[in-house]
Structures are given as C-alpha cells and as structure tokens.
Amino acid sequence: MSSQTLDKFLHEGLEDLKSQGLYNVIDPLESANGPTIQIQGRQLINLSSNNYLGLATDERLIHACVEATKFAGVGAGAVRTINGTLAVHVELEKKLAEFKHTEAAIAFQSGFNCNMGAISAVMDANDAILSDELNHASIIDGCRLSRAKIIRYKHSDMDDLRKQAKEARDSGKYQKLMVITDGVFSMDGDVAKLPEIIAIADEYDLITYVDDAHGSGVMGGGAGTVAHFGLSDKVDFQIGTLSKAIGVVGGYVAGRQELIDWLKVRARPFLFSTSLTPGSAAACITALDILMSSTELHDKLWANANYFKKGLKDLGFDIGHSESPITPCIIGEEVLTQEFSKRLYDNGVYAKSIVFPTVPRGTGRVRNMPTAAHTKEMLDSALSIYEKVGKELAIL
Ligand code: PMP
C-alpha cells in the first residue's frame, strides 16, 4: 500500500505546478539529436540541443565508439579505483590535459557528477565558497554537499565579489576560500569576467573554479573560456563536460598534477560510481583530436550563431546580451513564453521555453542553440517561423 502522505504530497505538488504552467512535458525524440529531429512523426528544426559542433552524430566518433565497444565491451565493469580504469580512460585524461593546457585531468561520468565530486573533495565546513548567483544547479548542489559556507555574489558583479571576498577573508572565520563561476552562463549566454575574477582571487587568496560546460569547444578557438582569456595557468579547477560540444557524455577537471592526484583519492563519484563506458571514452578522444586539429566546426558554429542572432534582432526580438552561441529570445511572462514556444513547435521549430524557477520570474525566454550542423536554409526557415509567431502573439 502506498503512503498517504506521499500520495498527497505528489498530487498537490503536480497540480500546483500544472496550474502555474510550470510542469515540464518531456517529448521523446524518434531520431538522433541533430539539426533536425523527429517527434511524433513530425520533422522539426532543432534549436534546443547542446550538440554545438554536431559531433553527437559524427561518423568518426561513431566509428571510435563501435571499435572501442567491440574491444572492451559496453561497460567498464567497476569503479575507477577498483579495476574500472581502462587504457582508454587514461588516454582520455591525457588528451583532456593537452586540450586544456594543464598538467593533468580526471574524467567523471557526467558534468553534474564532476561538480558534485570535485568541490566536496577540497572544501569542507571550515571553508567558504563565493558563488555567482547564476551558477548552474550542479555547482549549487556541489557547494551544498561540501558543507562550506556559501556566499552568493551578484551576477558578474565584481564590486560585490571583491567586497564579499574581503569580508570573508577579514572575518578570519574560514580556512580556505574558493570562487566559483560558470565560464559561459547557460541561460543568457554571457561570459564570466575571468580576468577580474582572477585578480580578486590573487588579492584574497581564493581557489579558482571555472565550470566551462558551455564554453569548451565553443570559446577561445575551441579550447574554452579560460584559454580565450589566456588564463590557463591561473585557474585552479577547469571544469568541462563531454556532453555538449564534445557530443558524448562525461565531465572532467583539468588542473595541476597534485590537484588531480587528490581528486583521484577523494572525489566520491570517481571512487564509488562505475566509470565512463569504453565507447564513450573513445568517442571523446576522437572529438578532442578533431577539435585540436582544426577550427572548422568551431568557425561554422560561430558563423551560424551570428547569422541567427542577427536575424532575430533584425526582426525586432530582444535577444539579451549573449556573448556566445546561446541565443535567448526573451519573451517575459511565463504563460506567454510557453505559448510562444508551443506555437513555434506547431509551425516546425523545436526551441524550448525556459521559465521560472530556472530563470527569474518575468524573464521567460525561448532559448536557441544554433549549431555547426545547421544549414542556412534551416536557420532561414526558423527565422520566418519566429516572425510569424511573433506577429501572431503581438510581440513584434
Ligand atoms: N555545468 C554546467 C554549467 C552546465 O550547463 C551543465 C549542463 N546542463 C552541467 C554542468 C552538467 O553537465 P552534464 O550534462 O554533463 O552532466
């Protein structure tokens, strides 16, 4: 028999979300997550994937994945520290260090896992973490898990960061202090002010932690936001995910050898959760080889993103202040935002609405992710559908 308190909790919670228009319906894809997708038998232009470079369906990655799977099987069979470290994991970590210009790297099963493991491996209840208020959920959860005091600073507000860093340092209450920021913020596409953050970190002896999930493969010719600012030897933790531009799955920390050695004995997802599948690790290695040998996909991504951004702006939409390919189209009110996205869908464009609580109330947006795999024709058709829906809903 089920628990009555659980039944009541679930029923009321779901009804509440639905009545506010905040209940998220998940549409399964009947195709790969490429520039177009199929849902319920319909072909749609896909502007919602993080597959920035189109690598998720790249033949070279598929081949590497299949070969590694044939050689080593579909699963790694154990956690990394028992006997789940295969040669392919070691090769991947070497390649990641090369990609990020660091001494070493450690791979995790996802970017989320990486933040859960890496922060709590170093920070504890005697410490404090200065965290940008718009940091990703996995950073917030990783900070909470560490039990360090969390001090949120206003989004990219360097005066606030400096003030709070000074207060924390002067209070004498904390042993270690860390500053954590996304490299590229996933909802607005703006880039962290890393040179200023590093200067403040130098002043107050802060450990620096940059999660570049949306910047790797995208910023700095592909090497990421830290490389974009020429700060590769100044950031302690360079975090990335293998699930977005790299096109596969997984996460990593790149940094100094001793830091990586420490994470390998202290980061709990590394110690207690089975390692990446051999096929995924091999596909990631191939993706990194592609990224390090040519900027072709990166350049295509930026050309497409700039084209699409200009198109939306010329139509009269508010596209915020993105400095990356992430292109928000800010609509405002939650129900209107969801209606906008639904009408895009009805007309053949898949672009998800993002509303409170993911973004602040009243700043609902449809988030667009143009990729290297889109053709100009696809982007043109998406723009004309945007125009039609914008007029229908009197936004234009
Ligand atoms: N960090 C940031 C900044 C992210 O945007 C994401 C992806 N949503 C993650 C971590 C989690 O990465 P993954 O999907 O690989 O778990």
CSV table of C-alpha atoms and ligand atoms in Angstrom, one decimal:
chain,number,residue,atom,x,y,z
A,1,MET,CA,0.0,0.0,0.0
A,2,SER,CA,1.3,3.4,-0.8
A,3,SER,CA,1.9,6.1,1.8
A,4,GLN,CA,-1.0,8.6,2.1
A,5,THR,CA,1.3,11.4,2.9
A,6,LEU,CA,3.4,10.7,-0.2
A,7,ASP,CA,0.3,10.5,-2.4
A,8,LYS,CA,-0.9,13.8,-1.1
A,9,PHE,CA,2.5,15.4,-1.5
A,10,LEU,CA,2.8,14.3,-5.1
A,11,HIS,CA,-0.7,15.0,-6.2
A,12,GLU,CA,-0.8,18.5,-4.7
A,13,GLY,CA,2.7,19.3,-6.0
A,14,LEU,CA,2.0,18.2,-9.5
A,15,GLU,CA,-1.4,20.1,-9.6
A,16,ASP,CA,0.3,23.2,-8.3
A,17,LEU,CA,3.0,23.1,-11.0
A,18,LYS,CA,0.4,22.5,-13.7
A,19,SER,CA,-1.8,25.3,-12.6
A,20,GLN,CA,1.2,27.7,-12.8
A,21,GLY,CA,2.1,26.5,-16.2
A,22,LEU,CA,5.4,25.2,-14.8
A,23,TYR,CA,5.0,21.5,-15.4
A,24,ASN,CA,7.6,20.3,-18.0
A,25,VAL,CA,6.4,17.7,-20.5
A,26,ILE,CA,9.1,15.6,-22.0
A,27,ASP,CA,8.9,14.8,-25.7
A,28,PRO,CA,11.0,11.7,-26.7
A,29,LEU,CA,12.9,12.0,-30.0
A,30,GLU,CA,12.3,9.5,-32.7
A,31,SER,CA,15.6,10.4,-34.3
A,32,ALA,CA,19.2,11.5,-33.3
A,33,ASN,CA,19.5,14.8,-31.6
A,34,GLY,CA,20.7,16.6,-34.8
A,35,PRO,CA,20.0,19.9,-36.5
A,36,THR,CA,16.5,18.5,-37.3
A,37,ILE,CA,14.7,16.0,-35.1
A,38,GLN,CA,11.6,13.9,-35.4
A,39,ILE,CA,8.9,14.0,-32.7
A,40,GLN,CA,5.5,12.3,-33.0
A,41,GLY,CA,6.2,11.7,-36.7
A,42,ARG,CA,7.0,15.3,-37.4
A,43,GLN,CA,10.3,16.8,-38.6
A,44,LEU,CA,11.3,19.9,-36.7
A,45,ILE,CA,14.2,22.3,-36.9
A,46,ASN,CA,16.1,21.7,-33.6
A,47,LEU,CA,17.3,24.7,-31.7
A,48,SER,CA,17.5,23.1,-28.3
A,49,SER,CA,20.4,20.8,-28.2
A,50,ASN,CA,23.9,21.4,-26.7
A,51,ASN,CA,25.4,19.4,-29.6
A,52,TYR,CA,27.2,22.7,-30.6
A,53,LEU,CA,29.5,21.2,-33.2
A,54,GLY,CA,27.3,18.4,-34.5
A,55,LEU,CA,29.7,15.8,-33.1
A,56,ALA,CA,27.0,13.6,-31.5
A,57,THR,CA,26.3,12.1,-34.9
A,58,ASP,CA,29.7,12.4,-36.4
A,59,GLU,CA,30.8,9.3,-38.3
A,60,ARG,CA,34.3,9.4,-36.8
A,61,LEU,CA,33.0,9.4,-33.3
A,62,ILE,CA,30.5,6.6,-34.0
A,63,HIS,CA,33.3,4.5,-35.5
A,64,ALA,CA,35.6,5.1,-32.5
A,65,CYS,CA,32.7,4.2,-30.1
A,66,VAL,CA,31.9,1.0,-32.0
A,67,GLU,CA,35.5,-0.2,-32.2
A,68,ALA,CA,36.2,0.5,-28.5
A,69,THR,CA,32.9,-1.3,-27.6
A,70,LYS,CA,33.9,-4.3,-29.6
A,71,PHE,CA,37.3,-4.3,-28.0
A,72,ALA,CA,36.4,-3.6,-24.4
A,73,GLY,CA,32.7,-4.2,-24.1
A,74,VAL,CA,29.7,-1.9,-23.4
A,75,GLY,CA,30.5,-1.3,-19.7
A,76,ALA,CA,33.7,-0.6,-17.7
A,77,GLY,CA,32.7,-3.2,-15.1
A,78,ALA,CA,33.8,-1.4,-12.0
A,79,VAL,CA,34.6,2.0,-10.4
A,80,ARG,CA,37.8,3.6,-11.5
A,81,THR,CA,39.7,2.8,-8.3
A,82,ILE,CA,38.8,-1.0,-8.3
A,83,ASN,CA,39.5,-2.2,-11.8
A,84,GLY,CA,37.3,0.1,-13.9
A,85,THR,CA,40.2,2.1,-15.2
A,86,LEU,CA,40.8,1.0,-18.8
A,87,ALA,CA,43.6,2.2,-21.0
A,88,VAL,CA,41.0,4.3,-22.9
A,89,HIS,CA,40.2,6.3,-19.7
A,90,VAL,CA,43.9,7.1,-19.2
A,91,GLU,CA,44.3,8.2,-22.8
A,92,LEU,CA,41.2,10.4,-22.5
A,93,GLU,CA,42.6,12.1,-19.4
A,94,LYS,CA,45.9,12.7,-21.1
A,95,LYS,CA,44.1,14.2,-24.1
A,96,LEU,CA,41.9,16.4,-21.9
A,97,ALA,CA,45.0,17.9,-20.2
A,98,GLU,CA,46.5,18.6,-23.6
A,99,PHE,CA,43.3,20.2,-24.7
A,100,LYS,CA,43.1,22.4,-21.6
A,101,HIS,CA,46.9,23.1,-21.4
A,102,THR,CA,47.2,21.7,-17.9
A,103,GLU,CA,49.4,19.1,-16.3
A,104,ALA,CA,46.7,16.6,-15.8
A,105,ALA,CA,43.0,15.8,-15.9
A,106,ILE,CA,40.4,13.5,-14.3
A,107,ALA,CA,37.3,12.3,-16.1
A,108,PHE,CA,33.9,11.7,-14.5
A,109,GLN,CA,30.7,10.1,-15.7
A,110,SER,CA,28.9,13.5,-16.2
A,111,GLY,CA,29.5,17.2,-15.7
A,112,PHE,CA,27.0,17.1,-12.9
A,113,ASN,CA,28.9,14.3,-11.2
A,114,CYS,CA,32.1,16.2,-11.6
A,115,ASN,CA,30.8,19.2,-9.7
A,116,MET,CA,29.4,17.0,-7.0
A,117,GLY,CA,32.7,15.3,-6.6
A,118,ALA,CA,35.3,18.0,-7.2
A,119,ILE,CA,34.0,20.8,-4.9
A,120,SER,CA,33.4,18.5,-1.9
A,121,ALA,CA,36.8,16.8,-2.3
A,122,VAL,CA,38.5,20.1,-1.5
A,123,MET,CA,36.1,22.3,0.5
A,124,ASP,CA,34.6,21.5,3.9
A,125,ALA,CA,32.7,23.0,6.8
A,126,ASN,CA,35.7,25.2,7.8
A,127,ASP,CA,35.7,26.9,4.4
A,128,ALA,CA,33.6,29.4,2.3
A,129,ILE,CA,32.7,29.5,-1.3
A,130,LEU,CA,31.9,32.6,-3.2
A,131,SER,CA,29.5,31.6,-5.9
A,132,ASP,CA,27.9,33.7,-8.8
A,133,GLU,CA,24.2,33.8,-8.2
A,134,LEU,CA,23.5,32.4,-11.7
A,135,ASN,CA,25.8,29.4,-11.4
A,136,HIS,CA,24.5,26.1,-12.7
A,137,ALA,CA,22.4,23.8,-10.4
A,138,SER,CA,25.2,21.2,-10.3
A,139,ILE,CA,27.6,23.8,-8.8
A,140,ILE,CA,25.0,24.8,-6.3
A,141,ASP,CA,24.5,21.2,-5.2
A,142,GLY,CA,28.2,20.5,-5.2
A,143,CYS,CA,28.7,23.5,-2.9
A,144,ARG,CA,25.9,22.3,-0.6
A,145,LEU,CA,27.4,18.9,-0.4
A,146,SER,CA,30.8,20.3,0.7
A,147,ARG,CA,29.1,21.9,3.8
A,148,ALA,CA,31.2,25.0,3.2
A,149,LYS,CA,29.5,28.4,3.9
A,150,ILE,CA,28.0,29.5,0.5
A,151,ILE,CA,28.3,33.2,-0.2
A,152,ARG,CA,26.4,34.2,-3.3
A,153,TYR,CA,27.6,37.3,-5.1
A,154,LYS,CA,25.5,39.3,-7.6
A,155,HIS,CA,25.8,38.0,-11.1
A,156,SER,CA,29.1,39.0,-12.6
A,157,ASP,CA,29.3,42.0,-10.2
A,158,MET,CA,32.9,42.4,-9.5
A,159,ASP,CA,32.4,45.0,-6.8
A,160,ASP,CA,30.2,42.7,-4.9
A,161,LEU,CA,32.6,39.8,-5.3
A,162,ARG,CA,35.5,41.9,-4.1
A,163,LYS,CA,33.5,43.2,-1.1
A,164,GLN,CA,32.4,39.7,-0.1
A,165,ALA,CA,35.8,38.2,-0.6
A,166,LYS,CA,37.4,40.9,1.6
A,167,GLU,CA,34.7,40.4,4.3
A,168,ALA,CA,35.2,36.6,4.3
A,169,ARG,CA,39.0,36.9,4.4
A,170,ASP,CA,39.0,39.7,7.1
A,171,SER,CA,36.5,37.7,9.3
A,172,GLY,CA,39.2,35.1,10.0
A,173,LYS,CA,36.4,32.5,10.1
A,174,TYR,CA,37.4,30.4,7.2
A,175,GLN,CA,40.4,28.3,6.3
A,176,LYS,CA,40.0,28.0,2.6
A,177,LEU,CA,38.1,30.4,0.3
A,178,MET,CA,37.0,29.5,-3.2
A,179,VAL,CA,35.4,31.5,-6.0
A,180,ILE,CA,33.2,29.5,-8.5
A,181,THR,CA,31.8,30.7,-11.7
A,182,ASP,CA,30.4,29.3,-14.9
A,183,GLY,CA,32.6,30.2,-17.9
A,184,VAL,CA,29.6,30.8,-20.1
A,185,PHE,CA,26.3,31.3,-18.4
A,186,SER,CA,23.8,28.9,-19.8
A,187,MET,CA,20.6,30.9,-19.7
A,188,ASP,CA,21.9,34.3,-21.0
A,189,GLY,CA,25.0,33.2,-22.9
A,190,ASP,CA,27.1,35.9,-21.2
A,191,VAL,CA,30.8,35.2,-20.4
A,192,ALA,CA,32.3,35.4,-16.9
A,193,LYS,CA,34.7,38.3,-16.3
A,194,LEU,CA,37.6,35.9,-15.7
A,195,PRO,CA,40.5,38.4,-15.7
A,196,GLU,CA,38.8,40.4,-13.0
A,197,ILE,CA,37.9,37.3,-11.0
A,198,ILE,CA,41.5,36.1,-11.2
A,199,ALA,CA,42.8,39.5,-10.0
A,200,ILE,CA,40.4,39.4,-7.0
A,201,ALA,CA,41.4,35.8,-6.3
A,202,ASP,CA,45.1,36.8,-6.3
A,203,GLU,CA,44.3,39.6,-3.8
A,204,TYR,CA,42.4,37.5,-1.3
A,205,ASP,CA,44.0,34.1,-1.9
A,206,LEU,CA,40.9,32.4,-3.4
A,207,ILE,CA,40.9,29.0,-5.0
A,208,THR,CA,39.6,29.5,-8.6
A,209,TYR,CA,37.0,27.1,-10.1
A,210,VAL,CA,35.6,27.7,-13.6
A,211,ASP,CA,32.9,25.4,-15.0
A,212,ASP,CA,33.2,25.8,-18.7
A,213,ALA,CA,30.5,23.4,-19.7
A,214,HIS,CA,29.1,25.8,-22.4
A,215,GLY,CA,32.5,27.3,-23.3
A,216,SER,CA,34.6,24.3,-24.2
A,217,GLY,CA,34.7,23.6,-27.9
A,218,VAL,CA,33.0,27.0,-28.4
A,219,MET,CA,35.1,29.8,-27.0
A,220,GLY,CA,38.8,30.5,-27.4
A,221,GLY,CA,39.1,28.8,-30.8
A,222,GLY,CA,37.6,25.7,-29.1
A,223,ALA,CA,39.9,25.5,-26.1
A,224,GLY,CA,37.4,27.3,-23.9
A,225,THR,CA,36.7,30.5,-22.0
A,226,VAL,CA,39.8,30.2,-19.8
A,227,ALA,CA,42.0,29.9,-22.9
A,228,HIS,CA,40.1,32.7,-24.5
A,229,PHE,CA,41.4,35.0,-21.8
A,230,GLY,CA,44.9,33.4,-21.8
A,231,LEU,CA,44.5,32.3,-18.2
A,232,SER,CA,45.1,28.6,-18.5
A,233,ASP,CA,47.9,28.6,-15.8
A,234,LYS,CA,45.9,30.9,-13.5
A,235,VAL,CA,42.8,28.8,-12.9
A,236,ASP,CA,43.0,26.0,-10.3
A,237,PHE,CA,40.0,24.0,-11.5
A,238,GLN,CA,39.0,24.0,-15.1
A,239,ILE,CA,35.7,22.0,-15.3
A,240,GLY,CA,34.2,20.8,-18.5
A,241,THR,CA,31.5,18.5,-19.8
A,242,LEU,CA,31.9,16.0,-22.6
A,243,SER,CA,28.2,16.1,-23.3
A,244,LYS,CA,27.8,19.4,-25.1
A,245,ALA,CA,30.3,20.5,-27.8
A,246,ILE,CA,32.2,17.2,-27.4
A,247,GLY,CA,28.9,15.4,-28.3
A,248,VAL,CA,29.2,12.4,-26.0
A,249,VAL,CA,28.8,12.2,-22.2
A,250,GLY,CA,31.0,12.8,-19.2
A,251,GLY,CA,32.7,15.6,-17.3
A,252,TYR,CA,36.2,16.5,-16.2
A,253,VAL,CA,38.5,18.6,-14.2
A,254,ALA,CA,41.8,19.8,-15.7
A,255,GLY,CA,44.5,21.3,-13.5
A,256,ARG,CA,47.8,20.8,-11.7
A,257,GLN,CA,49.1,17.2,-11.2
A,258,GLU,CA,48.7,17.3,-7.4
A,259,LEU,CA,45.1,18.6,-7.6
A,260,ILE,CA,44.2,15.7,-10.0
A,261,ASP,CA,46.0,13.2,-7.7
A,262,TRP,CA,44.0,14.4,-4.8
A,263,LEU,CA,40.7,14.2,-6.7
A,264,LYS,CA,41.5,10.6,-7.7
A,265,VAL,CA,41.6,9.7,-4.0
A,266,ARG,CA,38.9,12.0,-2.7
A,267,ALA,CA,36.2,12.7,-5.3
A,268,ARG,CA,33.4,10.4,-4.4
A,269,PRO,CA,31.8,9.8,-7.9
A,270,PHE,CA,35.2,8.7,-9.1
A,271,LEU,CA,35.6,6.3,-6.1
A,272,PHE,CA,32.1,5.0,-5.9
A,273,SER,CA,30.4,5.1,-9.3
A,274,THR,CA,31.3,3.0,-12.4
A,275,SER,CA,33.5,4.7,-14.9
A,276,LEU,CA,32.5,6.0,-18.3
A,277,THR,CA,31.8,3.3,-20.9
A,278,PRO,CA,34.8,2.5,-23.1
A,279,GLY,CA,32.8,3.5,-26.2
A,280,SER,CA,32.0,6.9,-24.7
A,281,ALA,CA,35.6,7.5,-23.7
A,282,ALA,CA,36.9,6.5,-27.1
A,283,ALA,CA,34.4,8.8,-28.9
A,284,CYS,CA,35.5,11.7,-26.6
A,285,ILE,CA,39.2,11.1,-27.6
A,286,THR,CA,38.3,11.3,-31.3
A,287,ALA,CA,36.3,14.5,-30.7
A,288,LEU,CA,39.2,16.1,-28.9
A,289,ASP,CA,41.5,15.1,-31.7
A,290,ILE,CA,39.1,16.8,-34.2
A,291,LEU,CA,38.9,19.9,-32.1
A,292,MET,CA,42.7,20.2,-31.6
A,293,SER,CA,43.5,19.7,-35.3
A,294,SER,CA,41.1,22.1,-36.9
A,295,THR,CA,38.8,25.1,-36.0
A,296,GLU,CA,36.5,24.3,-39.0
A,297,LEU,CA,33.5,23.2,-36.8
A,298,HIS,CA,34.0,26.0,-34.3
A,299,ASP,CA,34.1,28.6,-37.1
A,300,LYS,CA,30.9,27.1,-38.7
A,301,LEU,CA,29.2,27.2,-35.3
A,302,TRP,CA,30.0,30.9,-34.8
A,303,ALA,CA,29.0,31.8,-38.4
A,304,ASN,CA,25.6,30.1,-37.8
A,305,ALA,CA,25.2,31.6,-34.4
A,306,ASN,CA,26.0,35.2,-35.6
A,307,TYR,CA,23.7,34.8,-38.6
A,308,PHE,CA,20.8,33.6,-36.4
A,309,LYS,CA,21.3,36.2,-33.8
A,310,LYS,CA,21.3,39.0,-36.3
A,311,GLY,CA,18.2,37.5,-37.9
A,312,LEU,CA,16.2,37.6,-34.6
A,313,LYS,CA,17.5,41.0,-33.8
A,314,ASP,CA,16.6,42.4,-37.2
A,315,LEU,CA,13.1,41.0,-36.7
A,316,GLY,CA,12.8,43.1,-33.5
A,317,PHE,CA,13.2,40.4,-30.8
A,318,ASP,CA,15.0,41.0,-27.6
A,319,ILE,CA,18.0,38.6,-27.6
A,320,GLY,CA,19.6,39.9,-24.4
A,321,HIS,CA,23.4,40.2,-24.1
A,322,SER,CA,24.7,36.9,-25.2
A,323,GLU,CA,28.5,36.7,-26.0
A,324,SER,CA,28.3,33.0,-27.0
A,325,PRO,CA,26.2,31.0,-29.5
A,326,ILE,CA,23.5,30.6,-26.8
A,327,THR,CA,20.7,32.9,-28.1
A,328,PRO,CA,17.9,33.7,-25.7
A,329,CYS,CA,14.8,35.2,-27.2
A,330,ILE,CA,13.3,37.0,-24.2
A,331,ILE,CA,9.5,37.0,-24.1
A,332,GLY,CA,8.9,37.8,-20.4
A,333,GLU,CA,5.7,36.4,-18.8
A,334,GLU,CA,5.7,32.7,-18.2
A,335,VAL,CA,2.5,31.6,-19.8
A,336,LEU,CA,3.1,33.8,-22.9
A,337,THR,CA,6.7,32.3,-23.2
A,338,GLN,CA,5.3,28.8,-23.1
A,339,GLU,CA,2.6,29.7,-25.7
A,340,PHE,CA,5.3,31.2,-27.9
A,341,SER,CA,7.4,28.0,-27.7
A,342,LYS,CA,4.3,25.8,-28.4
A,343,ARG,CA,3.4,27.8,-31.5
A,344,LEU,CA,7.0,27.6,-32.7
A,345,TYR,CA,6.6,23.8,-32.3
A,346,ASP,CA,3.3,23.7,-34.1
A,347,ASN,CA,5.0,25.5,-37.0
A,348,GLY,CA,8.1,23.3,-37.1
A,349,VAL,CA,10.7,24.7,-34.7
A,350,TYR,CA,11.8,23.0,-31.6
A,351,ALA,CA,13.0,25.6,-29.2
A,352,LYS,CA,12.3,25.1,-25.5
A,353,SER,CA,10.9,27.8,-23.3
A,354,ILE,CA,12.8,28.4,-20.1
A,355,VAL,CA,10.8,30.0,-17.3
A,356,PHE,CA,10.9,30.5,-13.5
A,357,PRO,CA,12.4,28.9,-11.4
A,358,THR,CA,15.2,28.2,-13.9
A,359,VAL,CA,15.4,31.9,-14.7
A,360,PRO,CA,13.9,34.8,-12.6
A,361,ARG,CA,10.2,35.4,-12.8
A,362,GLY,CA,9.1,37.7,-15.7
A,363,THR,CA,12.2,36.9,-17.8
A,364,GLY,CA,10.9,33.8,-19.5
A,365,ARG,CA,12.7,33.1,-22.8
A,366,VAL,CA,12.9,30.7,-25.6
A,367,ARG,CA,16.5,29.6,-25.7
A,368,ASN,CA,18.0,28.9,-29.1
A,369,MET,CA,21.2,26.9,-29.7
A,370,PRO,CA,22.3,27.2,-33.3
A,371,THR,CA,24.9,24.6,-34.1
A,372,ALA,CA,27.6,23.9,-36.7
A,373,ALA,CA,25.3,21.3,-38.2
A,374,HIS,CA,22.5,23.7,-39.2
A,375,THR,CA,22.3,24.8,-42.8
A,376,LYS,CA,21.5,28.4,-43.8
A,377,GLU,CA,18.1,27.1,-45.2
A,378,MET,CA,17.2,25.6,-41.8
A,379,LEU,CA,18.1,28.9,-40.0
A,380,ASP,CA,16.1,30.9,-42.5
A,381,SER,CA,13.0,28.8,-42.1
A,382,ALA,CA,13.3,29.0,-38.3
A,383,LEU,CA,13.6,32.8,-38.6
A,384,SER,CA,10.5,33.1,-40.8
A,385,ILE,CA,8.6,30.9,-38.3
A,386,TYR,CA,9.7,33.2,-35.5
A,387,GLU,CA,8.5,36.2,-37.4
A,388,LYS,CA,5.0,34.5,-38.0
A,389,VAL,CA,4.6,33.5,-34.3
A,390,GLY,CA,5.9,36.9,-33.1
A,391,LYS,CA,3.3,38.7,-35.1
A,392,GLU,CA,0.5,36.3,-34.1
A,393,LEU,CA,1.2,36.9,-30.4
A,394,ALA,CA,1.7,40.7,-30.9
A,395,ILE,CA,5.3,40.5,-29.7
A,396,LEU,CA,6.5,42.1,-32.9
B,1,PMP,N1,27.7,22.6,-15.5
B,1,PMP,C1,27.1,23.5,-16.3
B,1,PMP,C2,27.5,24.9,-16.3
B,1,PMP,C3,26.1,23.0,-17.2
B,1,PMP,O1,25.5,23.9,-18.0
B,1,PMP,C4,25.8,21.6,-17.2
B,1,PMP,C5,24.8,21.1,-18.2
B,1,PMP,N2,23.5,21.3,-18.1
B,1,PMP,C6,26.4,20.8,-16.4
B,1,PMP,C7,27.4,21.3,-15.5
B,1,PMP,C8,26.1,19.3,-16.3
B,1,PMP,O2,26.8,18.7,-17.3
B,1,PMP,P1,26.3,17.2,-17.8
B,1,PMP,O3,25.1,17.4,-18.6
B,1,PMP,O4,27.5,16.7,-18.5
B,1,PMP,O5,26.0,16.4,-16.5
